Amino acid sequence: MIIGIIGGGASGMAAALAAAEQENIQVLLFERQARVGRKLLATGNGRCNLTNLGACGNDYFGEQPGFVNTALERYDVTKTLQWFENLGLYTVAEENGRVYPYSDQANSVVDVLRFALEKPNIQVLTGCEVMKVKFCDPGFSVITAEETFFCHKLIVAAGGLAGSKLGGSLSGYKLLQKLGHRCTPLRPSLVQIRSDWPQCVSLKGVRANCRVAISCNDTLFAASRGEIQFTEHGVSGPVIFEISRDVCRAKGNWVCTLDLLPDIADYTDRLIPMLQRKRDTDLAAEDLFTGILHNRLGRVVVKEAGISLHAPIRQLEDWELEKACRTAKALRIPLTEPMGMDAAQVTAGGIETAEFDEKTMESKLVPGLYACGEVLDIDGACGGFNLQWAWSSGRCAGHAAGKEQL
Ligand SMILES: Cc1cc2nc3c(=O)[nH]c(=O)nc-3n(C[C@H](O)[C@H](O)[C@H](O)COP(=O)(O)OP(=O)(O)OC[C@H]3O[C@@H](n4cnc5c(N)ncnc54)[C@H](O)[C@@H]3O)c2cc1C
């Protein structure tokens, strides 16, 4: 039996290997880019956060988030790590549960997958974009620019629209829509949020561990603690990524308030006396928070507190020191909108899961058609959850397609 797989990304490679484990299976893996796993190389800032020890159904979103449960139970994190171990990948988990290759290089993950694909019953066709698919009942014609292939079963693992420079496209959605499936609205998730706050430019590249509260029209929308990163366009970092899925969707006055001193509950205790001691020096206000906050961030806080950067600290009144501390505890940054699909790590929305069997990933509309990974209306939280979904759903689809012989 020939199984065609569209997409040589995370879920497509997982599907190909699972299908090829079974007898009398020939896999054709179509990848439109010059090599497989291109997006994987960019994941986790080049380190590939391939899963999370805590991954479970609660970490996923979509119209039917419960759709993930069966695949995640069947191919859970332990089995996924065992699978990678068998492929020769040594992994290591960080304290927060994020798992990376021990080499700290995403290409280790791609390499072990690439080597595993070198099997007589898997044919990897790179530089081969699938333009059209026709259901022949039974089987499918898979049409590329050069050739038409026949396969008995077809798995669409073409990914989402996010990260378009790395291969994200509408292709998978369109192919599945042509076969009768519906797609929910697509939007970027795990993405930076834009701000027109002028200080962003001077803070570009600065990271801070803080408590973050997001509000809309002064009503709290989300709160979290973690690392935030300033970019020239706005704010980024894991905490921002987490809320980017839903933030700024409704019109309103969206504000991100940062507590830059999250471990200092009472600043009058140690911090104010420390600032007061700086009055014995010739330092200017621009150095008020030197030794306490990132220097550039400290200067921004002083400015936002309405204190001139050139004012000698010896001349600052107690109320001004308190105001500076209050500002550091509640720095307000206006938010405008999340950045686009180019910058996003994952697509929220996708092909409706209600039209697929959650045990096999098979279409309920077209027999022999399967879908897995990001093309489906499932997106995960930040921290290895999206790749876990790609491995679990990919293996589920590959295994089911290979098992159910015609
Ligand atoms: C910058 C960045 C960093 C990320 N970091 C992480 C991370 O650390 N941890 C994590 O869990 N997730 C991360 N993600 C998300 C994760 O990479 C994706 O969710 C995951 O790769 C989705 O797997 P997939 O197989 O569905 O799609 P993809 O991996 O995108 O693979 C789809 C493949 O299909 C190919 N294709 C598409 N259409 C066709 C066609 N018509 N014919 C032939 N081939 C086609 C594409 O070229 C692509 O190679 C990151 C994403 C980005 C963009």
Short mmCIF file of C-alpha atoms in Angstrom, two decimals, residues 114-332:
data_model
loop_
_atom_site.label_atom_id
_atom_site.label_comp_id
_atom_site.label_asym_id
_atom_site.label_seq_id
_atom_site.Cartn_x
_atom_site.Cartn_y
_atom_site.Cartn_z
CA ARG A 114 16.47 12.58 8.46
CA PHE A 115 18.66 9.51 9.08
CA ALA A 116 15.65 7.50 10.22
CA LEU A 117 13.82 8.37 7.00
CA GLU A 118 16.57 6.63 5.04
CA LYS A 119 14.66 3.38 4.71
CA PRO A 120 13.94 1.36 1.59
CA ASN A 121 10.20 1.85 2.06
CA ILE A 122 10.34 5.66 2.42
CA GLN A 123 10.91 7.91 -0.56
CA VAL A 124 11.59 11.54 0.38
CA LEU A 125 10.76 13.90 -2.49
CA THR A 126 12.22 17.31 -1.68
CA GLY A 127 11.67 20.39 -3.83
CA CYS A 128 8.35 18.79 -4.67
CA GLU A 129 5.29 20.92 -4.00
CA VAL A 130 1.90 19.27 -4.12
CA MET A 131 -0.33 21.58 -6.15
CA LYS A 132 -3.51 19.54 -6.28
CA VAL A 133 -5.04 16.41 -4.85
CA LYS A 134 -7.88 14.41 -6.40
CA PHE A 135 -9.89 11.79 -4.53
CA CYS A 136 -10.21 8.75 -6.83
CA ASP A 137 -12.37 6.63 -4.47
CA PRO A 138 -10.42 4.70 -3.42
CA GLY A 139 -7.05 6.43 -3.38
CA PHE A 140 -5.71 9.83 -4.37
CA SER A 141 -3.94 11.46 -7.27
CA VAL A 142 -1.24 13.74 -5.92
CA ILE A 143 -0.32 16.33 -8.51
CA THR A 144 3.02 18.15 -8.38
CA ALA A 145 4.50 20.53 -10.98
CA GLU A 146 6.41 17.69 -12.63
CA GLU A 147 4.50 14.50 -12.05
CA THR A 148 1.28 12.91 -10.84
CA PHE A 149 1.58 10.21 -8.16
CA PHE A 150 -0.98 7.73 -6.96
CA CYS A 151 -1.37 6.78 -3.33
CA HIS A 152 -3.91 4.62 -1.55
CA LYS A 153 -3.97 6.85 1.50
CA LEU A 154 -2.98 10.45 2.01
CA ILE A 155 -1.81 12.32 5.11
CA VAL A 156 -1.84 16.13 4.96
CA ALA A 157 0.92 17.36 7.29
CA ALA A 158 1.53 20.65 5.53
CA GLY A 159 1.68 22.82 8.67
CA GLY A 160 0.15 26.23 9.24
CA LEU A 161 0.61 29.77 8.06
CA ALA A 162 2.83 30.92 10.94
CA GLY A 163 6.51 31.49 10.25
CA SER A 164 5.94 32.01 6.55
CA LYS A 165 9.63 32.68 5.86
CA LEU A 166 10.35 29.20 7.20
CA GLY A 167 7.75 27.48 5.05
CA GLY A 168 4.45 28.41 6.66
CA SER A 169 1.76 28.67 3.99
CA LEU A 170 -1.93 28.32 3.22
CA SER A 171 -1.23 25.29 1.06
CA GLY A 172 -2.44 22.58 3.49
CA TYR A 173 -5.62 24.45 4.32
CA LYS A 174 -6.42 24.91 0.63
CA LEU A 175 -5.78 21.26 -0.27
CA LEU A 176 -8.04 20.07 2.55
CA GLN A 177 -10.72 22.67 1.74
CA LYS A 178 -10.77 21.43 -1.87
CA LEU A 179 -11.47 17.95 -0.48
CA GLY A 180 -14.51 19.32 1.36
CA HIS A 181 -13.09 20.32 4.75
CA ARG A 182 -13.79 23.62 6.50
CA CYS A 183 -11.29 25.99 7.99
CA THR A 184 -11.83 28.25 11.01
CA PRO A 185 -10.44 31.82 10.88
CA LEU A 186 -6.64 31.89 11.12
CA ARG A 187 -4.69 34.23 13.38
CA PRO A 188 -1.15 34.44 14.70
CA SER A 189 -0.30 33.09 18.14
CA LEU A 190 2.90 32.94 20.24
CA VAL A 191 3.94 36.25 18.76
CA GLN A 192 5.28 39.65 19.82
CA ILE A 193 2.80 42.39 20.57
CA ARG A 194 3.24 45.80 19.02
CA SER A 195 3.35 48.97 21.05
CA ASP A 196 3.61 52.58 19.99
CA TRP A 197 5.34 53.42 23.29
CA PRO A 198 8.34 55.54 22.21
CA GLN A 199 10.66 53.94 24.82
CA CYS A 200 10.52 50.55 23.08
CA VAL A 201 13.21 51.63 20.63
CA SER A 202 15.68 52.52 23.38
CA LEU A 203 14.90 49.29 25.24
CA LYS A 204 15.37 47.02 22.22
CA GLY A 205 17.00 43.75 23.31
CA VAL A 206 16.54 44.34 27.06
CA ARG A 207 15.15 41.38 29.02
CA ALA A 208 13.54 41.59 32.42
CA ASN A 209 12.07 39.08 34.79
CA CYS A 210 8.86 40.63 35.97
CA ARG A 211 5.23 40.27 36.89
CA VAL A 212 3.01 41.18 33.95
CA ALA A 213 -0.61 42.31 34.04
CA ILE A 214 -2.53 42.89 30.82
CA SER A 215 -5.65 44.99 31.00
CA CYS A 216 -8.24 46.30 28.58
CA ASN A 217 -10.02 49.51 29.54
CA ASP A 218 -8.57 49.04 33.05
CA THR A 219 -10.13 45.58 33.46
CA LEU A 220 -7.58 42.85 34.14
CA PHE A 221 -7.38 40.44 31.20
CA ALA A 222 -4.42 38.24 32.14
CA ALA A 223 -1.60 38.16 34.67
CA SER A 224 1.57 36.12 34.76
CA ARG A 225 5.18 36.13 35.82
CA GLY A 226 8.24 35.48 33.71
CA GLU A 227 10.68 36.95 31.27
CA ILE A 228 9.72 39.83 29.03
CA GLN A 229 11.86 41.07 26.18
CA PHE A 230 11.67 44.49 24.57
CA THR A 231 11.90 44.77 20.81
CA GLU A 232 11.88 47.83 18.61
CA HIS A 233 8.25 47.12 17.77
CA GLY A 234 6.94 46.28 21.21
CA VAL A 235 7.17 43.47 23.73
CA SER A 236 8.05 39.82 23.40
CA GLY A 237 9.13 36.84 25.52
CA PRO A 238 7.36 33.75 26.89
CA VAL A 239 4.90 35.68 29.07
CA ILE A 240 3.82 37.87 26.16
CA PHE A 241 3.63 34.90 23.79
CA GLU A 242 1.21 33.17 26.13
CA ILE A 243 -1.36 35.93 25.96
CA SER A 244 -0.78 36.95 22.32
CA ARG A 245 -3.44 34.52 21.09
CA ASP A 246 -6.29 36.57 22.49
CA VAL A 247 -4.90 40.00 23.30
CA CYS A 248 -6.04 43.13 21.42
CA ARG A 249 -8.84 41.20 19.66
CA ALA A 250 -11.52 43.48 21.09
CA LYS A 251 -11.27 47.22 20.57
CA GLY A 252 -10.18 49.09 23.68
CA ASN A 253 -7.33 50.57 25.61
CA TRP A 254 -4.92 47.62 26.01
CA VAL A 255 -2.10 48.14 28.49
CA CYS A 256 0.69 45.91 29.75
CA THR A 257 1.75 46.83 33.29
CA LEU A 258 5.13 45.52 34.39
CA ASP A 259 6.28 45.02 37.95
CA LEU A 260 10.03 45.17 37.42
CA LEU A 261 10.68 44.43 41.09
CA PRO A 262 8.46 41.35 41.56
CA ASP A 263 10.44 40.05 44.53
CA ILE A 264 10.36 43.32 46.43
CA ALA A 265 6.96 43.47 48.07
CA ASP A 266 7.76 46.52 50.22
CA TYR A 267 10.22 48.92 48.61
CA THR A 268 10.35 51.15 51.69
CA ASP A 269 12.13 48.33 53.51
CA ARG A 270 15.53 48.05 51.74
CA LEU A 271 15.20 49.77 48.40
CA ILE A 272 14.34 53.32 49.46
CA PRO A 273 17.19 53.42 52.04
CA MET A 274 19.51 52.17 49.27
CA LEU A 275 18.38 54.97 46.94
CA GLN A 276 18.65 57.51 49.76
CA ARG A 277 22.29 56.52 50.33
CA LYS A 278 22.97 57.48 46.71
CA ARG A 279 22.34 61.09 47.79
CA ASP A 280 25.83 61.01 49.28
CA THR A 281 27.31 60.66 45.79
CA ASP A 282 27.66 62.95 42.79
CA LEU A 283 25.60 60.60 40.61
CA ALA A 284 22.84 61.89 38.33
CA ALA A 285 19.30 60.45 38.36
CA GLU A 286 20.09 58.34 35.28
CA ASP A 287 22.02 56.08 37.69
CA LEU A 288 19.32 55.91 40.34
CA PHE A 289 18.55 52.25 39.54
CA THR A 290 22.08 51.25 38.51
CA GLY A 291 22.86 48.01 40.35
CA ILE A 292 19.16 47.21 40.69
CA LEU A 293 17.66 47.12 37.19
CA HIS A 294 19.10 46.76 33.70
CA ASN A 295 20.75 50.16 33.13
CA ARG A 296 18.62 51.12 30.13
CA LEU A 297 15.47 50.02 31.90
CA GLY A 298 16.46 52.00 34.98
CA ARG A 299 16.82 55.16 32.90
CA VAL A 300 13.41 54.63 31.31
CA VAL A 301 11.81 54.17 34.74
CA VAL A 302 13.37 57.42 35.98
CA LYS A 303 12.10 59.27 32.90
CA GLU A 304 8.61 57.79 33.21
CA ALA A 305 8.55 58.89 36.84
CA GLY A 306 8.95 62.45 35.53
CA ILE A 307 12.50 62.92 36.87
CA SER A 308 15.15 64.55 34.68
CA LEU A 309 17.97 62.09 33.92
CA HIS A 310 20.49 64.86 34.60
CA ALA A 311 19.12 65.86 38.00
CA PRO A 312 21.70 65.20 40.75
CA ILE A 313 20.43 62.39 43.00
CA ARG A 314 21.46 64.45 46.06
CA GLN A 315 18.69 66.91 45.14
CA LEU A 316 15.91 64.33 44.79
CA GLU A 317 13.19 64.47 47.45
CA ASP A 318 11.88 61.38 49.25
CA TRP A 319 8.58 61.59 47.35
CA GLU A 320 10.51 61.50 44.06
CA LEU A 321 12.39 58.36 45.12
CA GLU A 322 9.08 56.77 46.07
CA LYS A 323 7.55 57.77 42.76
CA ALA A 324 10.47 56.17 40.92
CA CYS A 325 9.94 52.93 42.90
CA ARG A 326 6.19 53.03 42.25
CA THR A 327 6.91 53.42 38.54
CA ALA A 328 9.28 50.44 38.60
CA LYS A 329 6.51 48.42 40.27
CA ALA A 330 3.92 49.45 37.67
CA LEU A 331 5.48 50.48 34.35
CA ARG A 332 2.64 50.98 31.88
#
